[in-house]
C-alpha positions as CSV (number, residue, x, y, z in Angstrom):
1,M,-4.2,50.1,-20.4
2,A,-6.7,47.4,-21.4
3,R,-5.7,44.6,-23.6
4,Q,-6.7,44.5,-27.3
5,E,-9.6,42.5,-28.5
6,Q,-8.8,39.2,-30.1
7,V,-8.4,39.6,-33.9
8,L,-8.3,35.9,-34.6
9,L,-11.5,34.1,-35.5
10,L,-11.9,30.9,-33.5
11,E,-14.1,28.0,-34.5
12,P,-15.5,26.9,-32.1
13,Q,-15.6,30.1,-30.2
14,H,-16.3,29.0,-26.6
15,E,-16.2,25.2,-26.2
16,L,-14.0,22.3,-27.2
17,K,-16.1,19.2,-27.3
18,F,-14.7,15.7,-26.9
19,R,-17.0,12.8,-27.7
20,G,-16.3,9.4,-26.0
21,P,-15.8,6.6,-25.3
22,F,-12.5,7.8,-23.8
23,T,-10.6,4.5,-24.0
24,D,-8.6,5.9,-26.8
25,V,-7.3,9.3,-28.0
26,V,-10.1,11.7,-28.8
27,T,-9.3,14.7,-31.1
28,S,-11.1,18.0,-31.3
29,T,-10.2,20.5,-34.0
30,L,-9.8,24.2,-33.4
31,K,-9.7,26.5,-36.4
32,L,-7.8,29.8,-36.2
33,A,-8.4,32.3,-39.0
34,N,-6.5,35.6,-39.5
35,P,-8.8,38.1,-41.3
36,T,-6.2,40.9,-41.0
37,D,-3.6,42.1,-43.4
38,R,-0.7,41.3,-41.0
39,N,0.9,38.2,-39.8
40,I,-0.2,37.0,-36.3
41,C,1.7,34.9,-33.9
42,F,-0.3,32.5,-31.7
43,K,0.1,30.2,-28.7
44,V,-2.4,27.6,-27.4
45,K,-2.2,26.9,-23.6
46,T,-4.2,24.6,-21.3
47,T,-4.8,24.2,-17.6
48,A,-4.1,20.4,-17.9
49,P,-1.0,20.0,-20.1
50,R,-0.6,16.3,-19.2
51,R,-4.1,15.4,-20.4
52,Y,-3.8,17.0,-23.8
53,C,-1.5,16.9,-26.8
54,V,-1.8,20.1,-29.0
55,R,-0.4,20.2,-32.6
56,P,0.7,22.8,-33.5
57,N,0.7,24.6,-30.1
58,S,2.3,27.8,-31.5
59,G,3.3,29.4,-34.8
60,V,2.5,32.2,-37.2
61,I,-0.7,32.7,-39.2
62,D,-0.2,34.6,-42.4
63,A,-2.5,37.5,-43.3
64,G,-5.8,36.3,-44.7
65,T,-5.2,32.6,-44.0
66,S,-6.2,30.0,-41.3
67,I,-4.8,27.0,-39.5
68,N,-6.3,23.9,-37.9
69,V,-5.1,23.0,-34.4
70,S,-5.6,19.4,-33.3
71,V,-6.3,19.1,-29.6
72,M,-5.9,15.4,-28.6
73,L,-7.4,14.2,-25.3
74,Q,-5.5,11.3,-23.8
75,P,-7.3,8.2,-22.7
76,F,-8.8,8.3,-19.1
77,D,-11.5,6.8,-16.9
78,Y,-14.6,8.8,-17.6
79,D,-16.9,9.8,-14.8
80,P,-20.2,11.4,-15.9
81,N,-20.7,12.9,-12.5
82,E,-17.4,14.8,-12.6
83,K,-17.6,18.1,-14.4
84,S,-14.6,19.1,-16.5
85,K,-12.7,22.1,-15.3
86,H,-10.2,22.0,-18.1
87,K,-9.8,25.2,-20.1
88,F,-7.8,26.4,-23.1
89,M,-6.5,29.8,-24.0
90,V,-5.5,31.1,-27.4
91,Q,-3.0,33.9,-27.1
92,S,-2.1,36.0,-30.1
93,L,0.3,38.9,-31.0
94,L,0.7,41.0,-34.1
95,A,4.0,40.1,-35.8
96,P,6.3,42.9,-37.0
97,P,7.3,42.8,-40.7
98,D,10.9,42.1,-39.9
99,M,10.4,39.4,-37.3
100,T,13.2,36.9,-37.0
101,D,12.9,35.6,-33.4
102,M,9.4,34.6,-32.4
103,E,10.3,33.4,-28.9
104,G,12.1,36.7,-28.2
105,L,9.0,38.6,-29.5
106,W,6.8,36.8,-26.9
107,K,9.3,37.5,-24.1
108,E,9.5,41.2,-25.0
109,A,5.8,41.7,-25.6
110,K,3.9,44.2,-23.4
111,P,0.7,43.0,-21.7
112,E,-1.4,45.5,-23.7
113,E,-0.1,44.0,-26.9
114,L,-1.3,40.5,-26.1
115,M,-4.8,39.2,-27.2
116,D,-6.4,36.1,-25.8
117,S,-9.5,34.0,-26.0
118,K,-10.6,31.3,-23.6
119,L,-12.5,28.0,-24.3
120,R,-13.8,25.4,-21.9
121,C,-13.7,21.6,-22.5
122,V,-16.9,19.6,-22.7
123,F,-17.0,15.8,-22.5
124,E,-19.8,14.0,-24.3
125,L,-20.6,10.3,-24.0
126,P,-22.7,8.6,-26.8
127,A,-26.2,7.5,-25.8
128,E,-25.4,3.8,-26.1
129,N,-22.3,4.1,-24.0
130,E,-24.0,6.2,-21.5
131,K,-26.8,3.7,-21.2
132,M,-24.3,0.9,-20.8
133,H,-22.5,2.9,-18.2
134,D,-25.7,3.4,-16.3
135,M,-26.6,-0.3,-16.6
136,D,-23.2,-1.3,-15.2
137,S,-23.7,1.2,-12.4
138,N,-27.1,-0.2,-11.7
139,K,-25.8,-3.8,-11.8
140,I,-23.1,-3.0,-9.2
141,L,-25.6,-1.2,-7.0
142,S,-28.2,-4.0,-7.3
143,S,-25.6,-6.7,-6.5
144,S,-24.4,-4.8,-3.4
145,L,-28.0,-4.3,-2.3
146,L,-28.8,-8.0,-2.8
147,K,-25.7,-9.0,-0.8
148,S,-26.7,-6.7,2.0
149,D,-30.3,-8.0,2.0
150,S,-29.2,-11.6,1.9
151,S,-26.9,-11.1,4.9
152,T,-29.6,-9.3,6.8
153,L,-32.1,-12.0,6.0
154,S,-29.7,-14.8,7.1
155,M,-29.1,-13.1,10.4
156,K,-32.8,-12.6,11.0
157,S,-33.6,-16.3,10.1
158,L,-30.8,-17.5,12.4
159,S,-32.0,-15.4,15.3
160,S,-35.7,-16.4,14.7
161,S,-34.8,-20.2,14.5
162,L,-33.3,-20.1,18.0
163,D,-35.6,-19.9,21.0
164,D,-34.8,-18.4,24.3
165,G,-33.8,-21.8,25.8
166,E,-31.2,-22.6,23.1
167,V,-29.8,-19.1,23.3
168,K,-29.4,-19.5,27.1
169,R,-27.8,-22.9,26.6
170,I,-25.3,-21.5,24.1
171,M,-24.4,-18.7,26.4
172,E,-23.8,-21.1,29.3
173,E,-21.6,-23.3,27.1
174,C,-19.6,-20.3,26.0
175,K,-19.1,-19.4,29.7
176,R,-18.1,-22.9,30.6
177,L,-15.5,-23.0,27.8
178,Q,-14.1,-19.7,28.9
179,L,-13.6,-21.1,32.5
180,E,-12.1,-24.2,31.1
181,V,-9.6,-22.2,29.1
182,Q,-8.7,-20.1,32.2
183,R,-8.2,-23.3,34.2
184,L,-5.9,-24.8,31.6
185,R,-3.9,-21.6,31.5
186,E,-3.4,-21.7,35.3
187,E,-2.4,-25.4,35.2
188,N,0.1,-24.7,32.4
189,K,1.6,-21.9,34.4
190,Q,1.9,-24.1,37.5
191,I,3.6,-26.9,35.5
192,R,6.1,-24.4,34.2
193,D,6.8,-23.1,37.7
194,D,7.3,-26.7,39.1
195,D,9.6,-27.6,36.2
196,G,11.7,-24.6,36.9
197,L,11.9,-25.5,40.7
198,R,12.9,-29.2,39.9
199,M,15.6,-28.0,37.5
200,R,17.0,-25.7,40.1
201,K,17.0,-28.5,42.8
202,S,18.6,-31.0,40.4
203,T,21.3,-28.5,39.5
204,M,22.1,-27.9,43.3
205,M,22.1,-31.7,44.1
206,H,24.4,-32.4,41.1
207,S,26.8,-29.7,42.3
208,S,26.8,-31.0,45.9
209,S,27.4,-34.6,44.8
210,L,30.3,-33.5,42.6
211,A,31.8,-31.7,45.6
212,S,31.4,-34.6,48.0
213,S,32.8,-37.1,45.6
214,S,35.8,-35.0,45.0
215,S,36.5,-34.7,48.8
216,S,35.9,-38.4,49.6
217,A,38.2,-39.6,46.8
218,P,41.5,-38.8,48.7
219,R,40.2,-40.5,51.8
220,A,39.4,-43.7,49.9
221,V,42.8,-43.7,48.4
222,L,44.5,-43.2,51.8
223,K,42.4,-46.0,53.3
224,E,43.3,-48.4,50.5
225,E,47.0,-47.5,50.9
226,G,46.9,-48.1,54.7
227,L,45.2,-51.5,54.1
228,N,47.9,-52.5,51.6
229,I,50.7,-51.6,54.1
230,R,49.1,-53.7,56.9
231,V,48.8,-56.7,54.6
232,L,52.4,-56.4,53.6
233,A,53.5,-56.1,57.3
234,L,51.6,-59.2,58.2
235,V,53.2,-61.1,55.2
236,V,56.6,-60.0,56.4
237,L,55.8,-61.0,60.0
238,F,54.6,-64.4,59.0
239,F,57.7,-64.9,56.9
240,V,60.0,-64.0,59.8
241,I,58.0,-66.3,62.2
242,G,58.3,-69.1,59.6
243,V,62.1,-68.6,59.3
244,V,62.5,-68.6,63.1
245,V,60.4,-71.7,63.6
246,G,62.3,-73.5,60.9
247,K,65.7,-72.8,62.5
248,L,64.4,-74.1,65.9
249,L,63.2,-77.3,64.4
250,L,66.5,-77.8,62.7
């Protein structure tokens, strides 16, 4: 079964217009009129709920009366090349005479009992702001083009100021510097290798010297002890000879 036609009168009927600049909240008013002899429940929905604040977004319109709905667009960065795809839908439902629970009425409503109207959003920028926006865009574009042209000209002037001989000389100098860097790298590597070899030899010689000194120490001690014994023996011998000679003389 097809849905009923919308009985509410909407003003505007098809478009909600928002006029910039959009640096602050922009409000568009939607008028809902009830020309019937019955109360009508309504709801206002949008495809972009985070971008708009709607007050009131639901309620009841008494028979023969109207209500103004404020649709407030939140601040954002406006791009004139981007078309708005935001849409609003006004949904309505005939209210029974003894209605006490509006939320329950919406939940229990059959699809054929619902009526709806759709509106699209249109963003408008004042002529002065639009001109300023275009001027800013042109300034940015011009500055970028000037930078590009100046860099191109500087490269061309540099290349034209150098003749073939100078270019060749610069290339040879670069090649010589590369060879010099390679030679220095090889020398640095050879120095590191030699240092490592000397450290290993020094470690081995130090170990061997410690071992030889530890083995020769007992021999030196024994030799010194033997020498002391011989000296003592000679002293005793001379003493005995002296005693004997003294007795003979007496």
